[in-house]
Short mmCIF file of C-alpha atoms and ligand atoms in Angstrom, two decimals:
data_model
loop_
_atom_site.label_atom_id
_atom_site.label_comp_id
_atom_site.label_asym_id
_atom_site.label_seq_id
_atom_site.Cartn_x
_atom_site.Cartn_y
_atom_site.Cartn_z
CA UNK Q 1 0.00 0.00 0.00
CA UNK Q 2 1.22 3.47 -0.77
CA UNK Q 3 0.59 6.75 0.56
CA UNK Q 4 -2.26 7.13 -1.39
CA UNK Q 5 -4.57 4.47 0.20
CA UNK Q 6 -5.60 3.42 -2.89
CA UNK Q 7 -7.95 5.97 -2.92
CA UNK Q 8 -6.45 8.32 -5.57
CA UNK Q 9 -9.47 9.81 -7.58
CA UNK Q 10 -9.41 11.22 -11.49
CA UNK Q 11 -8.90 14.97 -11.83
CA UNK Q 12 -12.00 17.18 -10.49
CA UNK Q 13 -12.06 21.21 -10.27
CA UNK Q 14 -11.16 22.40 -6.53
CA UNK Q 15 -14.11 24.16 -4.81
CA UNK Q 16 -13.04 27.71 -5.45
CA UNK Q 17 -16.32 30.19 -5.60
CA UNK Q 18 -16.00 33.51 -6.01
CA UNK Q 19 -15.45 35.74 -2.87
CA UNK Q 20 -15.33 39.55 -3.08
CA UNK Q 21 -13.36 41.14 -5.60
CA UNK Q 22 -11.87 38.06 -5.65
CA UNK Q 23 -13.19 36.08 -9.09
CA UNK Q 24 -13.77 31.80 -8.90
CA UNK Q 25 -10.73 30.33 -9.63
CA UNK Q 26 -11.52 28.71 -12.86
CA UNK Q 27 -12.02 32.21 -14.45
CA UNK Q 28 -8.35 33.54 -13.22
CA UNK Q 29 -5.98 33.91 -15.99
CA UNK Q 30 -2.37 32.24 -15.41
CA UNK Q 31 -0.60 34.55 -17.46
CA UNK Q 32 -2.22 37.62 -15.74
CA UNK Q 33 -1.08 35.81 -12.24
CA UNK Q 34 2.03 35.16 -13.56
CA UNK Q 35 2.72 39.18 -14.38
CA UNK Q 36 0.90 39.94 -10.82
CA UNK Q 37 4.03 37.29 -9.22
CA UNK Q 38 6.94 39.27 -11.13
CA UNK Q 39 5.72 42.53 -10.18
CA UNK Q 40 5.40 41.70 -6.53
CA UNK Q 41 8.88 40.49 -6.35
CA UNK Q 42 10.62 42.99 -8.86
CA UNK Q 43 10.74 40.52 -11.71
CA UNK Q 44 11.87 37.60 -9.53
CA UNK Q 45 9.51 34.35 -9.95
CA UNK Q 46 9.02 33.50 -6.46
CA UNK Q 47 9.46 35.28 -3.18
CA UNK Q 48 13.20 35.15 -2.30
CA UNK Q 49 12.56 33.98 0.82
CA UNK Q 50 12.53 30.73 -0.63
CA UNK Q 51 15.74 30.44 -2.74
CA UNK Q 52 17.23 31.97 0.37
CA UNK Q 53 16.63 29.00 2.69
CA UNK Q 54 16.76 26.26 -0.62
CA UNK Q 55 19.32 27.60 -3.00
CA UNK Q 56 18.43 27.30 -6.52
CA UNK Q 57 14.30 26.98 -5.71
CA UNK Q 58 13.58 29.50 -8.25
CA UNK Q 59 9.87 29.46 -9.12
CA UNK Q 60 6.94 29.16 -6.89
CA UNK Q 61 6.28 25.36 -7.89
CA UNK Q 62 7.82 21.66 -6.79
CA UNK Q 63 7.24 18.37 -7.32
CA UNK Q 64 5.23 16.52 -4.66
CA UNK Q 65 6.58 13.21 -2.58
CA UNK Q 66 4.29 10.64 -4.45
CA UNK Q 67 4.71 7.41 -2.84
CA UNK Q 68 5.57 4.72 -5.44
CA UNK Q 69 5.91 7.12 -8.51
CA UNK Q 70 8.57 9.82 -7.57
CA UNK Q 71 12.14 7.80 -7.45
CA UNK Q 72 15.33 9.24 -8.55
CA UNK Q 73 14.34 8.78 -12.50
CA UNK Q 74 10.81 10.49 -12.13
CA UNK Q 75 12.17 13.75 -9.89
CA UNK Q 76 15.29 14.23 -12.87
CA UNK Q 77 13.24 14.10 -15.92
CA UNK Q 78 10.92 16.35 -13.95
CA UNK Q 79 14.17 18.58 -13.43
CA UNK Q 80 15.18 18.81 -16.61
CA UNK Q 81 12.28 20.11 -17.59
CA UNK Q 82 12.30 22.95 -15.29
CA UNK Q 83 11.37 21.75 -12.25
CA UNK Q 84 13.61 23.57 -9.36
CA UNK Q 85 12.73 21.58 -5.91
CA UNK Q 86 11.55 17.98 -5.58
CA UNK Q 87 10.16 16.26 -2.50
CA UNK Q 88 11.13 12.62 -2.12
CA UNK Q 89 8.34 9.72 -0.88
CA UNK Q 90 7.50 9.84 3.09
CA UNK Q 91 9.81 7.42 4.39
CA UNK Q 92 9.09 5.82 7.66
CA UNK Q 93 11.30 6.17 10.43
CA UNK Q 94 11.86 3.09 11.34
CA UNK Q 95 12.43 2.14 7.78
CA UNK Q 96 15.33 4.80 7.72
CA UNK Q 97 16.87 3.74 11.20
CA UNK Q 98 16.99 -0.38 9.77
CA UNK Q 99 18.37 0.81 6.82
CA UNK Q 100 15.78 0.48 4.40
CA UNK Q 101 15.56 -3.29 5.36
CA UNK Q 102 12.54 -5.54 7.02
CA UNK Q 103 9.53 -2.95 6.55
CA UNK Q 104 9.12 -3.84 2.92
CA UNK Q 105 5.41 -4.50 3.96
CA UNK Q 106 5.42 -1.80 5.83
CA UNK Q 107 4.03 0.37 3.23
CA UNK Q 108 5.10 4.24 2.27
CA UNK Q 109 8.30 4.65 0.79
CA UNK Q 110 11.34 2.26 0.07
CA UNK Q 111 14.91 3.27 0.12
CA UNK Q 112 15.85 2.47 -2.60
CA UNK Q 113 13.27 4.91 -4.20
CA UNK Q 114 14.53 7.72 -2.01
CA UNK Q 115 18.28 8.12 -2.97
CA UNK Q 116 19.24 11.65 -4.36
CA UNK Q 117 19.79 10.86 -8.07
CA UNK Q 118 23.44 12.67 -8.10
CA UNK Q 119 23.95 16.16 -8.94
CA UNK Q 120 21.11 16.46 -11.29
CA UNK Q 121 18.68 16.03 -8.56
CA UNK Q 122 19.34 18.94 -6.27
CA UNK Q 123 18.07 20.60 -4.42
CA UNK Q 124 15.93 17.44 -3.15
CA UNK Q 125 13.90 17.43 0.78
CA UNK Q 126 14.23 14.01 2.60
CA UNK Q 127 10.58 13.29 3.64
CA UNK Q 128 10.09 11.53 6.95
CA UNK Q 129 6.92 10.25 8.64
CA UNK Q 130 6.47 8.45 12.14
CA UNK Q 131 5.07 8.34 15.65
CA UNK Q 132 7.76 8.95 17.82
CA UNK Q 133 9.73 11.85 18.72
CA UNK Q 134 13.43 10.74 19.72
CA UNK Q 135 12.83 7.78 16.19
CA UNK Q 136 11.65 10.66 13.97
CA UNK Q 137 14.87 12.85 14.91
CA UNK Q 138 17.44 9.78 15.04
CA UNK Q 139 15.52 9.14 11.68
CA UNK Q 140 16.11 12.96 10.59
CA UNK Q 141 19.46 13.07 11.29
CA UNK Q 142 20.15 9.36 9.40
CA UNK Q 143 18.50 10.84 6.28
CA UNK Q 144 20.95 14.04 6.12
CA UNK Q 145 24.23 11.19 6.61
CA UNK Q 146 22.33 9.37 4.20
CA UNK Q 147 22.27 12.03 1.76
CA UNK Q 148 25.72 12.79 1.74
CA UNK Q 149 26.89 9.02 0.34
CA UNK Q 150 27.63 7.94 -3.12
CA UNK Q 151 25.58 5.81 -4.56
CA UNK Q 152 27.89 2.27 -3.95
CA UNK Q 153 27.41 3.16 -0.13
CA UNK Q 154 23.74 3.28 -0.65
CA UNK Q 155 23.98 -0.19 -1.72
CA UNK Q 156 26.37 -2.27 0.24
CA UNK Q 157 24.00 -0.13 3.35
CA UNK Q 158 20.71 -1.78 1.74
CA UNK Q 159 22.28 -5.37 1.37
CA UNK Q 160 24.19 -5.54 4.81
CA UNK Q 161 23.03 -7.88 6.63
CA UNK Q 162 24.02 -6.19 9.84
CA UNK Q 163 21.52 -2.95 8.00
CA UNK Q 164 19.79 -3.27 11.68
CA UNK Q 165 22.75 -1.86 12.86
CA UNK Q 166 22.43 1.82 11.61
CA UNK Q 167 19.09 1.79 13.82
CA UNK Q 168 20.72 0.65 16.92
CA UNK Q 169 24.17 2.99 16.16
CA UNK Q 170 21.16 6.01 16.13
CA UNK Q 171 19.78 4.85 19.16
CA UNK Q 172 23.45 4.58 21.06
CA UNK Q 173 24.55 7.98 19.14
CA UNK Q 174 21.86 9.69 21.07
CA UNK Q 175 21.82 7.89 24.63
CA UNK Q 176 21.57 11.21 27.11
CA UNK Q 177 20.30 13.60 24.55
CA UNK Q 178 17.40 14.97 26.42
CA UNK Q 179 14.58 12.92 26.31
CA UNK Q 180 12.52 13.40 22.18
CA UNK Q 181 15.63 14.66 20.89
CA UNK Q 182 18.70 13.90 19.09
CA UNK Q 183 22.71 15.31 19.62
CA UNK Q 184 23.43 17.19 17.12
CA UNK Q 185 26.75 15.88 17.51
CA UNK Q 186 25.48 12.37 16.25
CA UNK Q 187 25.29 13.65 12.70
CA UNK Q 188 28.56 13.07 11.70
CA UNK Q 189 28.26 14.06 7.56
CA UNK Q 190 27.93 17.75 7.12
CA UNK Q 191 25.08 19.28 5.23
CA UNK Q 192 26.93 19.75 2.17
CA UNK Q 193 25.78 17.51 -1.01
CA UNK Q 194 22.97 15.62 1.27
CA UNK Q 195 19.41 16.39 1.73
CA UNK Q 196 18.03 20.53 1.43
CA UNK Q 197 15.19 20.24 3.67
CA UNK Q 198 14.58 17.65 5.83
CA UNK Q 199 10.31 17.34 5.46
CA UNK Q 200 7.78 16.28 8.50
CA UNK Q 201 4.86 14.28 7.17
CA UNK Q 202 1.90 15.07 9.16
CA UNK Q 203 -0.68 14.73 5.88
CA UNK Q 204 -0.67 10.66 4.99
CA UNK Q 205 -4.39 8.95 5.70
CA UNK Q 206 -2.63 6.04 6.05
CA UNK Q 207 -4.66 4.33 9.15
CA UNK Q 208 -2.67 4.15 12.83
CA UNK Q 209 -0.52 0.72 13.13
CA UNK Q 210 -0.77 -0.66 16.39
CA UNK Q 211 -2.81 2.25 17.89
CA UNK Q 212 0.21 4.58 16.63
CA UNK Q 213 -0.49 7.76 15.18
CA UNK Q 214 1.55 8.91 12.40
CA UNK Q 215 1.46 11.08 9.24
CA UNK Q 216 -1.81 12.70 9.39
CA UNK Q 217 -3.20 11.16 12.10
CA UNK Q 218 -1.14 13.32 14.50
CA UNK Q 219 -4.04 16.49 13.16
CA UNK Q 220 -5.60 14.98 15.88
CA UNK Q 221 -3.29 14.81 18.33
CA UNK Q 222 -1.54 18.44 18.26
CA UNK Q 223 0.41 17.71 21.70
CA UNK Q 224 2.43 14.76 19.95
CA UNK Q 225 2.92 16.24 16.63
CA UNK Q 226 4.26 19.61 17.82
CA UNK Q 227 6.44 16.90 19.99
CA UNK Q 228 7.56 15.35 16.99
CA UNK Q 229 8.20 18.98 15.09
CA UNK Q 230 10.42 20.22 17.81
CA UNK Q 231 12.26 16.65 18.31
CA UNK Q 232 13.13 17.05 14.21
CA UNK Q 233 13.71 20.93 14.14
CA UNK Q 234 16.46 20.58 17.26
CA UNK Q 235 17.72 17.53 15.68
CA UNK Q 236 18.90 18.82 12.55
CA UNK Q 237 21.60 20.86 12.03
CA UNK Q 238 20.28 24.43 11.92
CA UNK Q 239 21.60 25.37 8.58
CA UNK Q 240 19.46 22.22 6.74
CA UNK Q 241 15.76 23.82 7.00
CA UNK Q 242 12.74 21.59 8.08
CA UNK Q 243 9.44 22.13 6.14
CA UNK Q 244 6.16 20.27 7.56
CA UNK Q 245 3.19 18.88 4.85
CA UNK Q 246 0.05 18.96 6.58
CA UNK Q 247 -3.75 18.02 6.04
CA UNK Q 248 -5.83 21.42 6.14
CA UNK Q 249 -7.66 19.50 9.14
CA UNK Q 250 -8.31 16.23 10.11
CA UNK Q 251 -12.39 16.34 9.61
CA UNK Q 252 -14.58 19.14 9.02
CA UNK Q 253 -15.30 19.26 13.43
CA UNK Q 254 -14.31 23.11 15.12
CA UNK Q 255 -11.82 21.02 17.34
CA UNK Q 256 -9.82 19.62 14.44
CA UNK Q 257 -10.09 22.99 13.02
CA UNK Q 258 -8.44 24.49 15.48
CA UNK Q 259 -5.82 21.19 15.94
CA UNK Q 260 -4.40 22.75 12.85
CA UNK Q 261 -3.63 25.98 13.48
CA UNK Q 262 -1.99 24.59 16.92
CA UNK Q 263 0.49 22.65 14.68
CA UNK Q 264 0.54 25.00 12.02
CA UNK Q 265 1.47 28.22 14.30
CA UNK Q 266 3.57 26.07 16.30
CA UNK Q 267 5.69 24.78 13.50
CA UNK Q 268 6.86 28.50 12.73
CA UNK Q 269 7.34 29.74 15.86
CA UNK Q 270 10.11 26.99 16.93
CA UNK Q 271 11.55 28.06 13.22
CA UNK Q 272 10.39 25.41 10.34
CA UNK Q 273 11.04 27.00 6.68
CA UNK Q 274 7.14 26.86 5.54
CA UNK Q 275 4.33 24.28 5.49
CA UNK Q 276 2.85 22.79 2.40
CA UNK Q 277 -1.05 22.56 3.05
CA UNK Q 278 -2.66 19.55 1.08
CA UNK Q 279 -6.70 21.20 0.99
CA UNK Q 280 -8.68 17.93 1.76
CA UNK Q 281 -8.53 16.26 5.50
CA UNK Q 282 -7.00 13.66 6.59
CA UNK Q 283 -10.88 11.82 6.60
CA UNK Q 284 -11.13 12.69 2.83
CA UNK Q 285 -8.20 10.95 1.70
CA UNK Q 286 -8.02 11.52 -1.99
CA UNK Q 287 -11.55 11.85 -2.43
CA UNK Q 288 -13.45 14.51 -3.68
CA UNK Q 289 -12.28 17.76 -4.02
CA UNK Q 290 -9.58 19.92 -2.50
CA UNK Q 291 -10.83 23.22 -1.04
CA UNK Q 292 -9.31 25.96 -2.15
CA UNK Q 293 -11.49 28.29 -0.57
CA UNK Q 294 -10.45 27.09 3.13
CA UNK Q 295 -6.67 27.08 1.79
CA UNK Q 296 -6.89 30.85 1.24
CA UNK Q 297 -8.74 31.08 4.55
CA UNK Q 298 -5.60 29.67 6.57
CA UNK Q 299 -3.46 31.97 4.01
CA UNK Q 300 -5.03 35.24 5.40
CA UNK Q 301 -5.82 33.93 8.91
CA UNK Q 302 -1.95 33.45 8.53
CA UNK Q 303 -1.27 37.16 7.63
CA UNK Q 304 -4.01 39.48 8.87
CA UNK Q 305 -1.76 42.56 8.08
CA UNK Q 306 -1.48 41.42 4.38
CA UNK Q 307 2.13 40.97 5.50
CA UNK Q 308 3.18 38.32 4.07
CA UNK Q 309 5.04 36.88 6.80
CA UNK Q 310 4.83 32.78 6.31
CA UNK Q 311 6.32 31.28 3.58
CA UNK Q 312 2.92 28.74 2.88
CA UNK Q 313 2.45 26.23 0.29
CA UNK Q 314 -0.81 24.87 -1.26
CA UNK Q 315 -1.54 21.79 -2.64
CA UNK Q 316 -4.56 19.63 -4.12
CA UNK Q 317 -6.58 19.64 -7.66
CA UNK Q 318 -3.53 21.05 -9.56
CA UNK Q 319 -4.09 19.42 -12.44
CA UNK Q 320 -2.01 22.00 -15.54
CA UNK Q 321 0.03 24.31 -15.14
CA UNK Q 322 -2.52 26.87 -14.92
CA UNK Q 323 -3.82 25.70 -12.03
CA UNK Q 324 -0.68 26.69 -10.32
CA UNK Q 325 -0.66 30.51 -11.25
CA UNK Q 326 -5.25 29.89 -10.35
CA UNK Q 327 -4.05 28.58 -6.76
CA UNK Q 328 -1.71 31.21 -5.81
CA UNK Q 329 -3.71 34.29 -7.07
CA UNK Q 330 -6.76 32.56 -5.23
CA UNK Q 331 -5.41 31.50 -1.76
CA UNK Q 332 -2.32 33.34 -1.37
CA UNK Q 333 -0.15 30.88 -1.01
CA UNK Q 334 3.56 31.60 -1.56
CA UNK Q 335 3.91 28.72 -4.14
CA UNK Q 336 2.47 24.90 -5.22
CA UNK Q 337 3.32 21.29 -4.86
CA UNK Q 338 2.38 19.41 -7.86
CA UNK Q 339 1.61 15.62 -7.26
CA UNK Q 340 -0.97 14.08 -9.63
CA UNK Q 341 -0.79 16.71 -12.29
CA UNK Q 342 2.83 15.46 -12.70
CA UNK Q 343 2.68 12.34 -13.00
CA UNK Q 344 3.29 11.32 -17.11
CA UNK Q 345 3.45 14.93 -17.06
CA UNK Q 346 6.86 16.75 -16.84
CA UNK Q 347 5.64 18.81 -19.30
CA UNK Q 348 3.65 20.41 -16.64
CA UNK Q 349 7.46 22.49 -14.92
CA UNK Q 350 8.14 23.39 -18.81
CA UNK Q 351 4.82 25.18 -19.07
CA UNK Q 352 4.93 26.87 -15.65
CA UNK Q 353 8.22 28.51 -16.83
CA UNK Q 354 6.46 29.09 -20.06
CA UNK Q 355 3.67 31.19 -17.50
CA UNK Q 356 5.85 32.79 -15.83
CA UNK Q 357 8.29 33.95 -18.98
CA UNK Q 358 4.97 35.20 -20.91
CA UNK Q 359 5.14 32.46 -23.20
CA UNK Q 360 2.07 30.36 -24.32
CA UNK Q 361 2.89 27.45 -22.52
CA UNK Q 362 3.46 24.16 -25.09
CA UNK Q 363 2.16 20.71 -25.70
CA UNK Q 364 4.72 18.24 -25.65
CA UNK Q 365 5.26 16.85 -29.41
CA UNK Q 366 5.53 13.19 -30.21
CA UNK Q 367 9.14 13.66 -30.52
CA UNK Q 368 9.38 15.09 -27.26
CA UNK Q 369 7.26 12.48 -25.66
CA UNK Q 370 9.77 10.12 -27.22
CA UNK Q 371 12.30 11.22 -25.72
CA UNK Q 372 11.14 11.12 -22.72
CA UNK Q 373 9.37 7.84 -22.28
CA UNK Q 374 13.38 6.69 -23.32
CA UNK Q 375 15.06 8.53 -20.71
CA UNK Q 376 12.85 7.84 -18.14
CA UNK Q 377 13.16 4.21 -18.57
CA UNK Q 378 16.92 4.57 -18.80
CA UNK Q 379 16.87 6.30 -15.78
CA UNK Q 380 14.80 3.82 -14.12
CA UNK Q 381 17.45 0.97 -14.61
CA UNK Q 382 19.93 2.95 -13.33
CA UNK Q 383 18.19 3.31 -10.27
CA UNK Q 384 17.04 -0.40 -9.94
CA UNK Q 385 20.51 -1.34 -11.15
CA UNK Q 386 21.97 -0.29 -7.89
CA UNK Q 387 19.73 -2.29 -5.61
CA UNK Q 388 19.54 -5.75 -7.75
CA UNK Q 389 21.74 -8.35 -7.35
CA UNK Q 390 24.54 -10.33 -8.85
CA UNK Q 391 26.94 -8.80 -11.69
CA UNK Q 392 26.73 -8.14 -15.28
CA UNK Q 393 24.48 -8.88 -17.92
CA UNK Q 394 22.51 -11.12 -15.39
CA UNK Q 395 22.27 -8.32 -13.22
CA UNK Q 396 21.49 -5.93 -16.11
CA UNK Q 397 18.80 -7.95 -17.15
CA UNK Q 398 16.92 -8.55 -14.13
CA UNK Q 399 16.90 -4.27 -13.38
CA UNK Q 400 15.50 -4.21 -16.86
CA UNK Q 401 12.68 -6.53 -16.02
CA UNK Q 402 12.02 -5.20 -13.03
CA UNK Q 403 11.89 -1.69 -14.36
CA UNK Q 404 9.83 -2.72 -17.39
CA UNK Q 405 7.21 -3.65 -14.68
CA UNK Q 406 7.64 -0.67 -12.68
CA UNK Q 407 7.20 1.73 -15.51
CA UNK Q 408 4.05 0.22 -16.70
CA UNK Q 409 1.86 2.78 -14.46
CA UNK Q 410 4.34 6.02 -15.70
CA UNK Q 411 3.76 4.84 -19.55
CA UNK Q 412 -0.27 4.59 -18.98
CA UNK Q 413 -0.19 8.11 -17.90
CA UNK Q 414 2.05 9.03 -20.45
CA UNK Q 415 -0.49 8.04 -22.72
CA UNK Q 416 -2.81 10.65 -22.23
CA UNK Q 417 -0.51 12.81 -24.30
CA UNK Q 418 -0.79 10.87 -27.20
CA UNK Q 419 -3.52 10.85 -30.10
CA UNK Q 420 -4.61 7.19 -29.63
CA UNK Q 421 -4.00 7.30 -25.86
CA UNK Q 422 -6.21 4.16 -25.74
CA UNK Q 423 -4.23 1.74 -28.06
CA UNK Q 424 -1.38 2.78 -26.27
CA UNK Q 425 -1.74 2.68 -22.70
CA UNK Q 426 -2.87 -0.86 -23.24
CA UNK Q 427 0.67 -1.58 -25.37
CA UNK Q 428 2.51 -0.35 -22.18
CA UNK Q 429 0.10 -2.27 -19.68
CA UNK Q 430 1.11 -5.74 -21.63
CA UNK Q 431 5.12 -4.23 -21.70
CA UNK Q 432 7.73 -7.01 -19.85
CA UNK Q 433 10.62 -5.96 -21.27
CA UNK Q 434 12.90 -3.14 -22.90
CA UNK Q 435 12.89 -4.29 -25.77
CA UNK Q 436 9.18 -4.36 -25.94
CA UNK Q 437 9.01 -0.80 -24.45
CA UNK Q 438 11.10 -0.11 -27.60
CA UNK Q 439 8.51 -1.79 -29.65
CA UNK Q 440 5.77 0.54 -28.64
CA UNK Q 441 7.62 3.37 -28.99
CA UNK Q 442 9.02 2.65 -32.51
CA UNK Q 443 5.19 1.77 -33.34
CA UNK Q 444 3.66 5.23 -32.12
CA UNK Q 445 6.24 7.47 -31.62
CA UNK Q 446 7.98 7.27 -34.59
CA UNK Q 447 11.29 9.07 -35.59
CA UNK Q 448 10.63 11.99 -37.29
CA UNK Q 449 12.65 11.44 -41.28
CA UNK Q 450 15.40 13.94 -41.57
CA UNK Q 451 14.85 16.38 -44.46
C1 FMN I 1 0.00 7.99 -5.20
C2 FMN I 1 0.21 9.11 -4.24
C3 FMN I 1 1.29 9.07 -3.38
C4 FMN I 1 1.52 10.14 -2.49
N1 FMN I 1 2.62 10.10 -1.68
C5 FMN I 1 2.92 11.17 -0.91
C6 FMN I 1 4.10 11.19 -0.13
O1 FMN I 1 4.87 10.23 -0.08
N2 FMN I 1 4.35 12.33 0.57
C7 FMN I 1 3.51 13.42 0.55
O2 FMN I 1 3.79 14.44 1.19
N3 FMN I 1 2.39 13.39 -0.15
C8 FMN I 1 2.07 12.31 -0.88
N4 FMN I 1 0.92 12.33 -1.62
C9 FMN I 1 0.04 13.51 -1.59
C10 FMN I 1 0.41 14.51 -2.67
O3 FMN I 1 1.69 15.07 -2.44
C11 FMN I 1 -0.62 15.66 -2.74
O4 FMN I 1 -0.63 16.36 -1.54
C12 FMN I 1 -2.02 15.16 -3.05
O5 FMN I 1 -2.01 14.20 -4.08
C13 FMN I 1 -2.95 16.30 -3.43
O6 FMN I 1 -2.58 16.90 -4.63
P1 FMN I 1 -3.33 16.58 -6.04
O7 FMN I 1 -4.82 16.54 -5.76
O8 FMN I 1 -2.92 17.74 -6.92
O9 FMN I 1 -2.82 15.26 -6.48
C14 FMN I 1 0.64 11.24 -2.46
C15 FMN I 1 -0.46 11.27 -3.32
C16 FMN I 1 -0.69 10.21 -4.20
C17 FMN I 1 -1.89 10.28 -5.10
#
């Protein structure tokens, strides 16, 4: 089971009605947004607040953690196509502290899917999710050393059979750190090259294990999850900032309402960077719409001067890229995570810059899509390369299958793009190999003929 519960519904509008002066949301024009953005900050794309605590997050837009979709190979061909911050999957604590090994079942993110791709995928936030305090920081802290290792470390770490032991080392590290945190003197890589944010999930539906709370559920216990906040925040070393992605409530009840804003004003005043604020509750899961009208409601309870003092992100129903520019001129918000809308869709980051330039954003040609169903595959291998076993073409082979399997849900969404999306999502459905992922490509994305 992945983050999404299984419950991921097709695209719907977000409830955005008029209010004031203030026009729905479906009527707002990107472009017109876009100027409104580049005036307010001189002809900068994003308040530089943010590229100030993440160097090099240039635009007010990211790519979401998305739990079984965004690995190394999804978050770089989202990069190169102008995507300046990526989130990786929530990975559990305990899965972090045992080395990636024995919570396979476990659900939420694997290791393996949760390496920084190299140089190409910075700057990248570590996402973390658990249910208790001195764990989450211990598991904090592991994720920054993790960060900072090459990729061969990564992989004699996630085949040692001793991989139990980084847990335990964590634990010992951080015997007589006051009780919920972590030394800071038990991170022993520095920040450089590792993780740029270390992120708090408090937003997965994924139900309690063993009575636990965790992710999401902890909206409705704001005494543990400002616990776990302050654990993380003093854990990590100050100069790496800690963002928190939250659930806009739990349910729709006054007393989760205000749960909320107890976590959500409590995670700025002990310091975290910003929040990302998904717009259903926890209770919704993925169903139904996200509310954009109670997004822009915690925006301007957030700054009743019009001072824009938090740095706030908004997320749900962000479907093109025009929805991003439509969600910040609605609610406020200082910038978007894109999840859904991404997925098969890098195109998506090329058209935001295309917003924000004054260009009319593109479709992505058959060519382009090409190229990109290529790469992304390649990429893929690479990544599953480093965590299969054996040597050589054996080992070569056996990444391939297993990556011809795991791409199977990226090419159906890629097939939207395409004129017979039909007769092709069902190609890459049946697709067990490269060399049949080839096939459909030299089938219905031909090579243009040179002149
Ligand atoms: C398949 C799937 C996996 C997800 N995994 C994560 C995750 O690991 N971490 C996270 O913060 N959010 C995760 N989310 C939530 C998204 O980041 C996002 O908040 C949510 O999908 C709402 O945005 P959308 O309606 O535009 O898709 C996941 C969502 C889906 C559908």
């Amino acid at each position: 089971m992945s983050c999404d519960g299984n419950n991921a519904t097709p695209p719907c509008p977000a409830i955005a009605p008029g209010v004031g002066s203030v026009p729905p949301a479906q009527e707002i024009d990107p472009q017109r947004a876009a100027e409104e953005l580049r005036a307010r900050f001189e002809g900068a794309a994003v308040d530089p607040r943010v590229p100030a605590v993440v160097p090099g997050f240039d635009a007010p837009f990211y790519q979401a953690g998305l739990a079984g979709y965004s690995d190394p190979a999804m978050r770089i061909i989202a990069r190169r196509h102008g995507c300046p911050y990526c989130v990786t999957e929530a990975l559990l604590d305990q899965t972090l502290l045992a080395g990636g090994r024995g919570f396979a079942k476990a659900d939420l993110g694997q290791l393996a899917d949760n390496i920084p791709g190299g140089a190409e995928d910075r700057p990248l936030a570590g996402q973390i999710m658990g249910s208790d305090p001195g764990e989450m920081a211990a598991a904090a802290i592991k994720m920054i050393e993790q960060g900072a290792r090459r990729a061969g470390e990564y992989r004699a770490m996630a085949s040692c059979s001793c991989a139990g032991q980084h847990g335990r080392a964590a634990h010992a590290a951080n015997a007589g750190a006051p009780a919920g945190t972590v030394a800071p003197s038990a991170c022993s890589s520095t920040s450089e090259g590792t993780f740029a944010a270390i992120d708090v999930n408090l937003a997965c539906p994924v139900k309690k294990i063993a009575r636990k709370a965790r992710g999401g559920h902890w909206l409705a216990e704001p005494t543990g999850a400002i616990r776990i906040l302050e654990a993380v925040r003093e854990a990590v070393p100050e100069q790496i900032p800690v963002t928190v992605k939250m659930r806009r409530s739990f349910d729709d009840s006054d007393e989760m309402r205000d749960n909320f804003f107890r976590i959500f004003d409590a995670a700025y005043d002990m310091g975290c960077a910003w929040v990302t604020v998904h717009a259903r509750t926890v209770q919704q899961k993925y169903l139904g719409p996200s509310r954009w009208d109670l997004l822009r409601q915690i925006v301007q309870r957030a700054h009743p001067g019009r001072v824009r003092e938090r740095l706030i992100f908004g997320s749900g129903d962000v479907w093109d890229a025009g929805d991003v520019f439509r969600m910040i001129a609605y609610t406020g918000v200082t910038g978007v995570s894109i999840a859904r809308g991404c997925i098969g869709n890098p195109w998506i980051f090329r058209q935001c810059r295309d917003i924000l330039a004054g260009r009319t954003p593109s479709r992505p040609t058959i060519a382009e899509q090409r190229d990109v169903l290529m790469r992304h595959f390649e990429l893929a291998i690479d990544v599953n390369r480093l965590f299969t076993r054996g040597r050589g073409e054996a080992r070569q082979a056996r990444a391939e299958r297993h990556t011809a399997r795991t791409m199977r849900k990226f090419g159906i969404r890629f097939a939207s793009h395409h004129p017979q999306g039909e007769a092709v999502r069902k190609r890459f459905i049946a697709c067990q190999s490269l060399d049949e992922w080839q096939a459909v490509l030299d089938e219905y994305y031909p090579l243009e003929k040179q002149p």
